[in-house]
Short mmCIF file of N, CA and C in Angstrom, two decimals:
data_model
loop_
_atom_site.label_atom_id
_atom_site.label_comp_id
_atom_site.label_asym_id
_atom_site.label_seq_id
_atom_site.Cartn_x
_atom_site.Cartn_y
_atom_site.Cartn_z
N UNK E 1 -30.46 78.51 -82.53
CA UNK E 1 -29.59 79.14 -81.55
C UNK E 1 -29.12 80.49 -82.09
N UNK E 2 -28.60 81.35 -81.11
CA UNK E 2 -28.21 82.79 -81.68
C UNK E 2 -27.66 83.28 -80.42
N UNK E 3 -26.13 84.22 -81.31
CA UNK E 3 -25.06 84.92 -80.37
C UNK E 3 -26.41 85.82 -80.20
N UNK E 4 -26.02 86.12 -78.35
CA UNK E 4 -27.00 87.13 -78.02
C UNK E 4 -25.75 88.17 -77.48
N UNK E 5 -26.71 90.02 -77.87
CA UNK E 5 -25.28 91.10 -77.45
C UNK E 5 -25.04 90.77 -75.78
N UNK E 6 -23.94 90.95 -75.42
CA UNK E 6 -23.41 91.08 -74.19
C UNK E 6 -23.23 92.77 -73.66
N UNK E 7 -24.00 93.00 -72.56
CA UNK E 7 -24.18 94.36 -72.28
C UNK E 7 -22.45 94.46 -71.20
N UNK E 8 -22.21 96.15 -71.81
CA UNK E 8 -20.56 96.30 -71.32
C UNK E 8 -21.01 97.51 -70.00
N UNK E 9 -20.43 97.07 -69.16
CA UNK E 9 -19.92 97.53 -67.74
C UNK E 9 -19.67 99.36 -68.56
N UNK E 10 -20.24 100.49 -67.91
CA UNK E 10 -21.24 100.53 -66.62
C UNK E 10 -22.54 100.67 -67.21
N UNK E 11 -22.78 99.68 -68.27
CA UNK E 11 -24.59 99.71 -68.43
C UNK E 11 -25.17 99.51 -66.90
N UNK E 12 -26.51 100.62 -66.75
CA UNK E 12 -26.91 100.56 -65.91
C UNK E 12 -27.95 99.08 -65.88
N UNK E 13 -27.97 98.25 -67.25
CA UNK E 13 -28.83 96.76 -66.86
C UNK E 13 -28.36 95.91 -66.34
N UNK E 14 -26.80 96.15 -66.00
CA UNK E 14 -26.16 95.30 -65.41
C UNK E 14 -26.83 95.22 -63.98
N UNK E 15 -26.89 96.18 -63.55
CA UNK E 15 -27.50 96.12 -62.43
C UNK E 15 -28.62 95.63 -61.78
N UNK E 16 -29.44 95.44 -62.58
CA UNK E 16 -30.92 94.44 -62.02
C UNK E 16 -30.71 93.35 -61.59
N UNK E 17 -31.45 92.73 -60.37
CA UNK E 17 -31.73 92.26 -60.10
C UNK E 17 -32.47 90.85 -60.77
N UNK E 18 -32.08 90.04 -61.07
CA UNK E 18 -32.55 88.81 -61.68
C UNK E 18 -33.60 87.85 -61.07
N UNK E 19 -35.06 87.78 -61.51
CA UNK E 19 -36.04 87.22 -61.05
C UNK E 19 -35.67 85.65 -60.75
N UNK E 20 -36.57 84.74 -60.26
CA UNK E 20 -36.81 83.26 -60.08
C UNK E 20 -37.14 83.18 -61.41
N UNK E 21 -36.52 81.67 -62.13
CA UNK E 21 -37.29 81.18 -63.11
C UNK E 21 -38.43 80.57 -62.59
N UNK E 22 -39.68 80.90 -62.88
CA UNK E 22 -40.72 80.27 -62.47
C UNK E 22 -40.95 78.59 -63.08
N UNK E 23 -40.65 78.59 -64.18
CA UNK E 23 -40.84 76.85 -64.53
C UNK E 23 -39.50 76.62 -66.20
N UNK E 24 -39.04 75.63 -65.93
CA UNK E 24 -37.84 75.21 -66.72
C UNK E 24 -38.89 74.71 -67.71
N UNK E 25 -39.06 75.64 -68.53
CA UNK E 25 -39.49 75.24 -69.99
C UNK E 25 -38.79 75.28 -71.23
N UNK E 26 -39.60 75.37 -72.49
CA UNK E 26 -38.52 75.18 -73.70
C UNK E 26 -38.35 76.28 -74.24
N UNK E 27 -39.28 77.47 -73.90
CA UNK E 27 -38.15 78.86 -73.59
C UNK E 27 -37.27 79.02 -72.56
N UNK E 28 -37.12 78.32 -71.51
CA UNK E 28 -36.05 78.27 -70.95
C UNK E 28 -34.88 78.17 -71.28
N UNK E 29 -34.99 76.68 -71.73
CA UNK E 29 -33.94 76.07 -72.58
C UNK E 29 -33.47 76.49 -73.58
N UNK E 30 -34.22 77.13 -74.33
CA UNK E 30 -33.70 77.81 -75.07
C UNK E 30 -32.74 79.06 -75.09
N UNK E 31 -33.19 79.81 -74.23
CA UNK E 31 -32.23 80.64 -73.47
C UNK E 31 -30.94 80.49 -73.02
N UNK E 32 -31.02 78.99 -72.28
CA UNK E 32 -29.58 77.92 -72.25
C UNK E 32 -28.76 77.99 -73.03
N UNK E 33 -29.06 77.51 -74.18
CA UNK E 33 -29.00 77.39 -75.77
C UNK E 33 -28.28 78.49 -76.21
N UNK E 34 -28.79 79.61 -75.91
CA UNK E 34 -28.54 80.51 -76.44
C UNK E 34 -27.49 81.48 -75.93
N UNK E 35 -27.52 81.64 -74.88
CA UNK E 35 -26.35 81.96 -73.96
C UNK E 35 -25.13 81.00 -73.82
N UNK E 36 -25.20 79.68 -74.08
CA UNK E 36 -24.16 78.87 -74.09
C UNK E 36 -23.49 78.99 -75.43
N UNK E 37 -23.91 79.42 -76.74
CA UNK E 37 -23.51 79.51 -77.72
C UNK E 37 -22.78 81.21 -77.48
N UNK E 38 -23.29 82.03 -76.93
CA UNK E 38 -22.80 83.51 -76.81
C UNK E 38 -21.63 83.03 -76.09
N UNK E 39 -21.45 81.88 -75.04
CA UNK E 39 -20.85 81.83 -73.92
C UNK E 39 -19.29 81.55 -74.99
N UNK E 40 -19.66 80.03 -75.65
CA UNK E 40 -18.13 79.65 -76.57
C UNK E 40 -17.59 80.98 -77.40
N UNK E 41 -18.27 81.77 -78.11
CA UNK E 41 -18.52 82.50 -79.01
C UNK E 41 -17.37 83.45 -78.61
N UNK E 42 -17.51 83.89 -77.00
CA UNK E 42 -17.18 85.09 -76.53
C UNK E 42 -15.54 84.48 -76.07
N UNK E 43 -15.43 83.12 -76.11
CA UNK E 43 -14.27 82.78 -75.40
C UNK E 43 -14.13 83.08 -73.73
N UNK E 44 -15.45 82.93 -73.23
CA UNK E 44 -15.73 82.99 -71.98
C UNK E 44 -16.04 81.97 -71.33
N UNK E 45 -15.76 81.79 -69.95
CA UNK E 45 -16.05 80.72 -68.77
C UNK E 45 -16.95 80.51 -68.33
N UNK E 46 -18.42 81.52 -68.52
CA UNK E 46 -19.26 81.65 -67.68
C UNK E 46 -19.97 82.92 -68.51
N UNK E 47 -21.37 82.53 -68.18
CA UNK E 47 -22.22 83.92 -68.78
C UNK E 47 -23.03 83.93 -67.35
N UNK E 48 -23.82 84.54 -67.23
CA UNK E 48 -25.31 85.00 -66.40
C UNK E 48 -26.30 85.85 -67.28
N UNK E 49 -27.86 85.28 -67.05
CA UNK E 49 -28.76 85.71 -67.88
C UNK E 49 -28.18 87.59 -68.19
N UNK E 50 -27.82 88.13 -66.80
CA UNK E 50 -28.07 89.18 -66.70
C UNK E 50 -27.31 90.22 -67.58
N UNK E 51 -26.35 89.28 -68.06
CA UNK E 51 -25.41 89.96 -68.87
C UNK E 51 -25.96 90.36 -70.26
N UNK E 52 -26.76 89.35 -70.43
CA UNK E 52 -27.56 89.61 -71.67
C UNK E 52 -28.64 89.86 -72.13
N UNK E 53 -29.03 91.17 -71.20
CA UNK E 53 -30.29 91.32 -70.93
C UNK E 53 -31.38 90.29 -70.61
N UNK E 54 -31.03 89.39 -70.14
CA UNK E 54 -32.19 88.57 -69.80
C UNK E 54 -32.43 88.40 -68.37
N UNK E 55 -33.55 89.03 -67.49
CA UNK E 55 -32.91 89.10 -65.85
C UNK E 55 -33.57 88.30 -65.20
N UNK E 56 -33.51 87.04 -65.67
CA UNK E 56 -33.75 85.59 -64.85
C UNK E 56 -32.46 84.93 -64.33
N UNK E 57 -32.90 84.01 -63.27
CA UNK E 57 -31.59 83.51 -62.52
C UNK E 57 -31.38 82.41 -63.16
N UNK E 58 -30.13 82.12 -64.81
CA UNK E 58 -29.64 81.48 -65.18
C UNK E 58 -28.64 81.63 -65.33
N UNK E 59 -27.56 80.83 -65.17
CA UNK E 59 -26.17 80.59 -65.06
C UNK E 59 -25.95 79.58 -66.47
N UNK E 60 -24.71 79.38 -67.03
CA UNK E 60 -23.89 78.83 -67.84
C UNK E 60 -22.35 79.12 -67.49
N UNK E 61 -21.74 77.59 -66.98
CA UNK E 61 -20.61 77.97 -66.84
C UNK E 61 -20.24 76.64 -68.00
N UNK E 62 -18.74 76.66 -68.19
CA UNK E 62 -18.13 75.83 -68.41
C UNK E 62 -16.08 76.45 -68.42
N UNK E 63 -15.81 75.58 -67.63
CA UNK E 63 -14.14 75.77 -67.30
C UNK E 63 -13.18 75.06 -67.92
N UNK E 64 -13.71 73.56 -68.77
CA UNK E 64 -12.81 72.99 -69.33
C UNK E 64 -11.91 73.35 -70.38
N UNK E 65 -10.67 72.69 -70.71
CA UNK E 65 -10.19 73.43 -71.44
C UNK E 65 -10.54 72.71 -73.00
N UNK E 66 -11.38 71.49 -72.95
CA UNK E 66 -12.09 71.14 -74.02
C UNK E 66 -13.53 71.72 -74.49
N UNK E 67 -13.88 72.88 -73.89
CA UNK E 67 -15.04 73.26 -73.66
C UNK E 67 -16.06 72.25 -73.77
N UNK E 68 -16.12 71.29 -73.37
CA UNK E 68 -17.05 70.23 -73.61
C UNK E 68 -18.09 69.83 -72.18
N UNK E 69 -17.43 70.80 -70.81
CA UNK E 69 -18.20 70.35 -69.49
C UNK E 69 -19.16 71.38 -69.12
N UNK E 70 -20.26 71.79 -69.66
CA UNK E 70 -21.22 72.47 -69.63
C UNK E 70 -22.04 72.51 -68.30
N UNK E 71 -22.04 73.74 -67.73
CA UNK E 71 -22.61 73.52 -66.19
C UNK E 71 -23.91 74.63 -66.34
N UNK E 72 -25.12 73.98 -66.11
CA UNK E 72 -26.34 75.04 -66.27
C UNK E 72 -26.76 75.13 -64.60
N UNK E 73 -27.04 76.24 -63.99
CA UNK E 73 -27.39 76.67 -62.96
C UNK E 73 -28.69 77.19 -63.11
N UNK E 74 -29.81 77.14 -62.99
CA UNK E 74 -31.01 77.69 -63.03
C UNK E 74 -32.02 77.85 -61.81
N UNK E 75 -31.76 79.13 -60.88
CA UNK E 75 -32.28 79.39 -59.72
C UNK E 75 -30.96 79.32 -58.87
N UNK E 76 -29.51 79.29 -59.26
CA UNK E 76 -28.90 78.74 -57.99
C UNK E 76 -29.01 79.73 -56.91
N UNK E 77 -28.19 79.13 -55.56
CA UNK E 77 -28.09 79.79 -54.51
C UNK E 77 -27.29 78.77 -53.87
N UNK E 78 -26.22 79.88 -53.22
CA UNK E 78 -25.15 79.11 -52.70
C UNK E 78 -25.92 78.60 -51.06
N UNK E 79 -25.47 77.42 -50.51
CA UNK E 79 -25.96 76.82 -49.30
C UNK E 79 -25.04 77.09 -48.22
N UNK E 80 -23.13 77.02 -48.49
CA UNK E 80 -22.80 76.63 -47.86
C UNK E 80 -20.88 77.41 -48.28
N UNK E 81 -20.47 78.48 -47.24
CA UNK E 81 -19.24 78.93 -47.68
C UNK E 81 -18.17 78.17 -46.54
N UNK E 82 -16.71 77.98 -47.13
CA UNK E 82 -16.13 77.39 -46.23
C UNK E 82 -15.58 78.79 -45.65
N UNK E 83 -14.75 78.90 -44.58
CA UNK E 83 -14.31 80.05 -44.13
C UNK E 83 -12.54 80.68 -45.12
N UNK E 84 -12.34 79.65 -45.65
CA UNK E 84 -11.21 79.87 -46.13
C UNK E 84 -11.49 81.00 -47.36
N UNK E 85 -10.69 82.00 -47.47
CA UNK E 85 -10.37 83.06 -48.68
C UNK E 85 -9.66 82.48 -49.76
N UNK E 86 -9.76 83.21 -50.89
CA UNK E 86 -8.76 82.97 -52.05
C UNK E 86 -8.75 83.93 -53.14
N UNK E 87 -7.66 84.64 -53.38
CA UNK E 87 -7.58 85.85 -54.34
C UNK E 87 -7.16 85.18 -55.56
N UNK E 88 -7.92 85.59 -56.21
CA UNK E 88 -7.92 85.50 -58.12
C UNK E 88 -7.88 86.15 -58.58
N UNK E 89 -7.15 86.30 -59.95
CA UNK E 89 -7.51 87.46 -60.75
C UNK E 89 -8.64 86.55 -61.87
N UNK E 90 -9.52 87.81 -62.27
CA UNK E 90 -10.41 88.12 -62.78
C UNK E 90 -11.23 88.58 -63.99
N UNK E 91 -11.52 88.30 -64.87
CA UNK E 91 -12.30 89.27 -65.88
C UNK E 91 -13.54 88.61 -66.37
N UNK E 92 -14.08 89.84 -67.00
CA UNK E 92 -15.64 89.47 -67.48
C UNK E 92 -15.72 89.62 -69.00
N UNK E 93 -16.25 89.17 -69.59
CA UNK E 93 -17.37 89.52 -70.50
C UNK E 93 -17.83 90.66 -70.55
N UNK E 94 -18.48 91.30 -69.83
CA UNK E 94 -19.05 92.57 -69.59
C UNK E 94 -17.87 93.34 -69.29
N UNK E 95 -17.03 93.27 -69.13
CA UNK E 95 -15.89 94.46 -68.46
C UNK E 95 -14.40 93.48 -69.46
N UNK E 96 -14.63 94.33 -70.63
CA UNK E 96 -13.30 93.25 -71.73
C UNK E 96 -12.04 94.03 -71.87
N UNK E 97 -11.71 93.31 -71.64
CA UNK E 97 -9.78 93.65 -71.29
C UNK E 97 -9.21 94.29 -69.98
N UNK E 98 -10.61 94.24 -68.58
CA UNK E 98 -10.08 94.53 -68.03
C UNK E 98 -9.94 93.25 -66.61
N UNK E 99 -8.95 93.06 -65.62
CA UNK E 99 -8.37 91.80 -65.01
C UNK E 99 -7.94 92.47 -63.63
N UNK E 100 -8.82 91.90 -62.72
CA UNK E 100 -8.05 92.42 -61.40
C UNK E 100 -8.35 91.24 -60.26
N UNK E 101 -7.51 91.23 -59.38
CA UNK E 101 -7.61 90.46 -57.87
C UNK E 101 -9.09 90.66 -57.17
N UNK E 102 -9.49 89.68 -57.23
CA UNK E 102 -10.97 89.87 -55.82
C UNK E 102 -10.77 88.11 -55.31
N UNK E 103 -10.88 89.03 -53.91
CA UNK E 103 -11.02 88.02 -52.81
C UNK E 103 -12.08 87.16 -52.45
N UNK E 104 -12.53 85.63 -53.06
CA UNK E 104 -13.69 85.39 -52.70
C UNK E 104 -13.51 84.02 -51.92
N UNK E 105 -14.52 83.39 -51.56
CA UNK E 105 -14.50 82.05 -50.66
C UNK E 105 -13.92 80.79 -51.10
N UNK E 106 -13.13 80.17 -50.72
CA UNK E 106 -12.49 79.52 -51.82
C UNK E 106 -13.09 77.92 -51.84
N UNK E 107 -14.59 77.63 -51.01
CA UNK E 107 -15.24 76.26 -51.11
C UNK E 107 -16.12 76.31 -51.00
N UNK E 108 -17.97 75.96 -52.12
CA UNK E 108 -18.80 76.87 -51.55
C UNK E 108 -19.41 75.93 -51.87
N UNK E 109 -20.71 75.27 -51.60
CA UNK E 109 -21.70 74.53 -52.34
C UNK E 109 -23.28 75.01 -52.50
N UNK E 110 -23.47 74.69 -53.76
CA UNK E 110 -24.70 75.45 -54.59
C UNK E 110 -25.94 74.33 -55.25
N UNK E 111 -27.17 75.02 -54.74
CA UNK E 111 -28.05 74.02 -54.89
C UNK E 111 -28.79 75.21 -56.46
N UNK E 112 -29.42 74.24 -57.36
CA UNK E 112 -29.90 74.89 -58.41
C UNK E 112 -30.76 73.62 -59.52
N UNK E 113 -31.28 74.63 -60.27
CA UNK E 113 -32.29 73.38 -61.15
C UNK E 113 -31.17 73.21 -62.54
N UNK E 114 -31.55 71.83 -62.90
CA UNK E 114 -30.55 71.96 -64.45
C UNK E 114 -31.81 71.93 -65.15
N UNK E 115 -31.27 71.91 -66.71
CA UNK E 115 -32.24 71.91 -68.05
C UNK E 115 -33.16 71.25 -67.76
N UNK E 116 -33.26 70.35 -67.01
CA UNK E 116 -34.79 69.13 -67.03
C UNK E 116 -35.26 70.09 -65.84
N UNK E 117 -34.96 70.57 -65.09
CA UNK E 117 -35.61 71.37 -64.03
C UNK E 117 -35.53 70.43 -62.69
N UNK E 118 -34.58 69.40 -62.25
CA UNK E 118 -34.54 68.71 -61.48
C UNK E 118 -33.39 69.44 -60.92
N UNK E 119 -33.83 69.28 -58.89
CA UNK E 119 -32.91 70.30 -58.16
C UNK E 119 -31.45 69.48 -57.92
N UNK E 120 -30.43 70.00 -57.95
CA UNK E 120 -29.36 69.37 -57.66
C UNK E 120 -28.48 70.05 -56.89
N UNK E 121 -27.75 69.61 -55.82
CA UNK E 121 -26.33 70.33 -55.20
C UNK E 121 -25.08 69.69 -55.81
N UNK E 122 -24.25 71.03 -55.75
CA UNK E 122 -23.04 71.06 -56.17
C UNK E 122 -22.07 71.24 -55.32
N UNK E 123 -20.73 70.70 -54.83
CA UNK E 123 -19.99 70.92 -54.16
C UNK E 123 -18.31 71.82 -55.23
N UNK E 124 -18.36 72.90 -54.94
CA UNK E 124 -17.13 73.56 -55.50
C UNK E 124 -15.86 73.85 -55.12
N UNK E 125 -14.77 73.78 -56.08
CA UNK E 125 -13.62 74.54 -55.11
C UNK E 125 -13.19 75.33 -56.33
N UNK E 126 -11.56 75.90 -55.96
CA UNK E 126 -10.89 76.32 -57.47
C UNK E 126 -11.67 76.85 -58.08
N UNK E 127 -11.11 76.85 -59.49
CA UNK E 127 -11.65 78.15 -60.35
C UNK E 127 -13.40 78.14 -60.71
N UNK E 128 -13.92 76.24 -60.18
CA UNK E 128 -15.03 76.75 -60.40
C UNK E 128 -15.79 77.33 -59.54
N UNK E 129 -15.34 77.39 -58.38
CA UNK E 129 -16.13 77.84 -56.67
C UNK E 129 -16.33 79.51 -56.93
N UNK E 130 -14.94 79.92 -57.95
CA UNK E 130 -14.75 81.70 -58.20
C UNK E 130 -16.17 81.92 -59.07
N UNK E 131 -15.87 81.30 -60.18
CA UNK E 131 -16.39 81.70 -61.13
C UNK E 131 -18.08 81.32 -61.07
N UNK E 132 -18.77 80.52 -60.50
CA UNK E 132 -19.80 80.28 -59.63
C UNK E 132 -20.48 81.75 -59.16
N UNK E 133 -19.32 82.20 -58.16
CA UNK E 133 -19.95 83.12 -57.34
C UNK E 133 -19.72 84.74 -58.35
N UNK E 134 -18.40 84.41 -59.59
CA UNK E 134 -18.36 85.71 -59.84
C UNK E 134 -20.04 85.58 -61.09
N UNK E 135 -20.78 84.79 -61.51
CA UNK E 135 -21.81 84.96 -62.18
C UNK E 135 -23.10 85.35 -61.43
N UNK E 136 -23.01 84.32 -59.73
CA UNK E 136 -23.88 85.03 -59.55
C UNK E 136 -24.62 85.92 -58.86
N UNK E 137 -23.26 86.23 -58.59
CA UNK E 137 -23.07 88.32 -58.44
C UNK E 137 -23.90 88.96 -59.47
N UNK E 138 -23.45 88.71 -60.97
CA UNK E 138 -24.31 89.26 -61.69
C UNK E 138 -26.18 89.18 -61.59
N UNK E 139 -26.21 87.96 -60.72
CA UNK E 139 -27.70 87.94 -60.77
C UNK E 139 -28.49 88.44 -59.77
N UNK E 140 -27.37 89.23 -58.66
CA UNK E 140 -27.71 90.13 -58.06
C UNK E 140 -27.22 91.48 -58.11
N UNK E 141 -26.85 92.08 -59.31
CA UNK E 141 -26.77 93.31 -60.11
C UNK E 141 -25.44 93.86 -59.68
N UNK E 142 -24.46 92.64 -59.18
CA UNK E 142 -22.96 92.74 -59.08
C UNK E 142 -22.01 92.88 -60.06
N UNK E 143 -21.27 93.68 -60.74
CA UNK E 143 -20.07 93.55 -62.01
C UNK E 143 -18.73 93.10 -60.95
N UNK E 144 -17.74 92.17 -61.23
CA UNK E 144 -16.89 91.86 -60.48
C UNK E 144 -16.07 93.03 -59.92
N UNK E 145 -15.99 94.35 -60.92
CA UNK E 145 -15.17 95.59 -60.41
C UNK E 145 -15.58 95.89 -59.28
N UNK E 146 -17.00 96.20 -59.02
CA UNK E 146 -17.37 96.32 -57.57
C UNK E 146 -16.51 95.71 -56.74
N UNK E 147 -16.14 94.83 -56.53
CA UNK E 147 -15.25 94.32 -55.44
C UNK E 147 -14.36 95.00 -54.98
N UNK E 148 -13.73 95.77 -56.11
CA UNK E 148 -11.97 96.38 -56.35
C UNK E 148 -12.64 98.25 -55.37
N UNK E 149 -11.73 98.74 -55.07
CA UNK E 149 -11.40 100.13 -54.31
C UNK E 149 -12.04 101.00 -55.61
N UNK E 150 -13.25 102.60 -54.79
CA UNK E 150 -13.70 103.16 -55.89
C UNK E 150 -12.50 103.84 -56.85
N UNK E 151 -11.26 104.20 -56.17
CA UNK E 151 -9.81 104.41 -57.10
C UNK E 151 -10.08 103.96 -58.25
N UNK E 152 -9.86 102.53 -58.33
CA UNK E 152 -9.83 101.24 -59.56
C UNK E 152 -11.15 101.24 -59.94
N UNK E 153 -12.39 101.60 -59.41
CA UNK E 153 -13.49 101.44 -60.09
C UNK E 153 -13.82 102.16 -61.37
N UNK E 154 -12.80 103.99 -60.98
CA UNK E 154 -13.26 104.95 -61.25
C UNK E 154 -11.88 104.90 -62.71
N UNK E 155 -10.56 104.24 -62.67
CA UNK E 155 -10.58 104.39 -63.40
C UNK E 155 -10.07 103.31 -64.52
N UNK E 156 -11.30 101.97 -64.06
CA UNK E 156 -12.15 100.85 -64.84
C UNK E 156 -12.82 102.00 -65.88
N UNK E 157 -13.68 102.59 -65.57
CA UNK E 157 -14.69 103.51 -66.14
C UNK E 157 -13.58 104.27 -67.07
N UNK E 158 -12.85 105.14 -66.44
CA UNK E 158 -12.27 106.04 -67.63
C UNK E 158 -11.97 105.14 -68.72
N UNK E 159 -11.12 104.07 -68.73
CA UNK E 159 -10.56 103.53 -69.36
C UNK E 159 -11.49 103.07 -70.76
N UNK E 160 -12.43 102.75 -69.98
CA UNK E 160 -13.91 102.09 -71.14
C UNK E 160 -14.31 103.53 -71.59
N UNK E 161 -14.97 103.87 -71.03
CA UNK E 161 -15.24 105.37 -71.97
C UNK E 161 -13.95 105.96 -73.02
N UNK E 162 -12.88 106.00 -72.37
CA UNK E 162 -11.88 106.18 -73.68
C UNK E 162 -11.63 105.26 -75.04
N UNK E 163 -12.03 104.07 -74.70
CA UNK E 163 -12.07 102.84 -75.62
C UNK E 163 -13.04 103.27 -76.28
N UNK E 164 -14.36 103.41 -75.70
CA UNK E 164 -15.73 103.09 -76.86
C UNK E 164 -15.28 104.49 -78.07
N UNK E 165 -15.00 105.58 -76.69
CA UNK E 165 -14.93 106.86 -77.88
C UNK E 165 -13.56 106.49 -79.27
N UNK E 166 -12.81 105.96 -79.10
CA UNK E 166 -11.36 105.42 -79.85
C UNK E 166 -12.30 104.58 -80.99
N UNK E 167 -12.71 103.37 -80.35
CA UNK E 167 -13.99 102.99 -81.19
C UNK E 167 -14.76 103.61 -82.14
N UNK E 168 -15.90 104.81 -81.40
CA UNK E 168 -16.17 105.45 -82.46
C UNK E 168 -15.61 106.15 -83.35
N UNK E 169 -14.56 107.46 -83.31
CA UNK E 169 -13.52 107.39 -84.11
C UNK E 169 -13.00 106.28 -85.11
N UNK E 170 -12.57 105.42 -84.70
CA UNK E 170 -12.18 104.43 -85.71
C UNK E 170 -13.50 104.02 -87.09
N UNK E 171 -14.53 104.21 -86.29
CA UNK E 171 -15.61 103.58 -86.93
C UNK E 171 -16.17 104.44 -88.36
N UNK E 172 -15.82 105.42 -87.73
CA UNK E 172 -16.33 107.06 -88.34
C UNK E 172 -15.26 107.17 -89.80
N UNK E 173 -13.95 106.94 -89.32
CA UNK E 173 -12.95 106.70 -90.19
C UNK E 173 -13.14 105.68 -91.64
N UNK E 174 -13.85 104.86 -90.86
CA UNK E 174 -14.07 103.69 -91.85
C UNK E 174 -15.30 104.24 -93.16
#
């Protein structure tokens, strides 16, 4: 297994588009594996291949607060939104330290392959119905900021560009 890098918001790889896994193999799984270990690592809820340069449609969530309920999505696609809304606040992995309100469906159910490659539906609500749909946004070349007004998009962006440069500075120092 191995932490894989997590690409930071506004990499333009965020943006691709994430293929079909064509067959759940043991490079698949491995990939699982491997992103689920980036996933604890990062102190995150949820990865998508896409975050880590990998632009297949795999999901890893887990919400517990034992981290012990591991949810693999492979191919999902949601079937079924209820009409009801629900605002959350938010953050990614890809976009770190930053947290905002997006409005998404608040009951959704999702059909997808797990590790053995057998298809299964899922019925969601709560934080996992959000966090579901905020991954796989990413696997259609969505960052959750998109949601937010270009105002807040634009200065999501400043904010990170002032960080990395603070960063380098610091680094340079060292």
């Amino acid at each position: 297994m191995a932490i894989l890098s997590i690409l930071k918001y506004p990499d333009p790889r965020l943006h691709k588009i994430a293929k079909p896994v064509q067959e759940v193999d043991d490079r698949v799984r491995q990939i699982v594996k491997d992103m689920t270990e980036t996933m604890y690592d990062a102190q995150g809820i949820g990865l998508a291949a896409t975050q880590v340069d990998i632009h297949e449609r795999i999901v890893v969530i887990d919400i517990s607060e034992e981290r012990n309920d591991l949810l693999v999505l492979i191919n999902p696609q949601i079937t079924a939104r209820s009409d009801d809304k629900t605002v959350y606040e938010e953050g990614c992995l890809s976009v770190p330290g930053i947290y905002d309100k997006v409005e998404r469906t608040s009951e959704i159910t999702v059909e997808a392959l797990n590790e053995q490659g057998e298809k299964f539906s899922l019925e969601a609500d709560g934080l996992l119905a959000i966090c579901i749909q905020h991954e796989l946004d990413h696997l259609v070349g969505k960052v959750f900021v998109e949601h937010l007004s270009s105002l807040k998009q634009n200065r999501i962006r400043t904010k990170i560009k002032k960080a990395e440069r603070e960063a380098k500075r610091e680094a340079q120092r060292v």
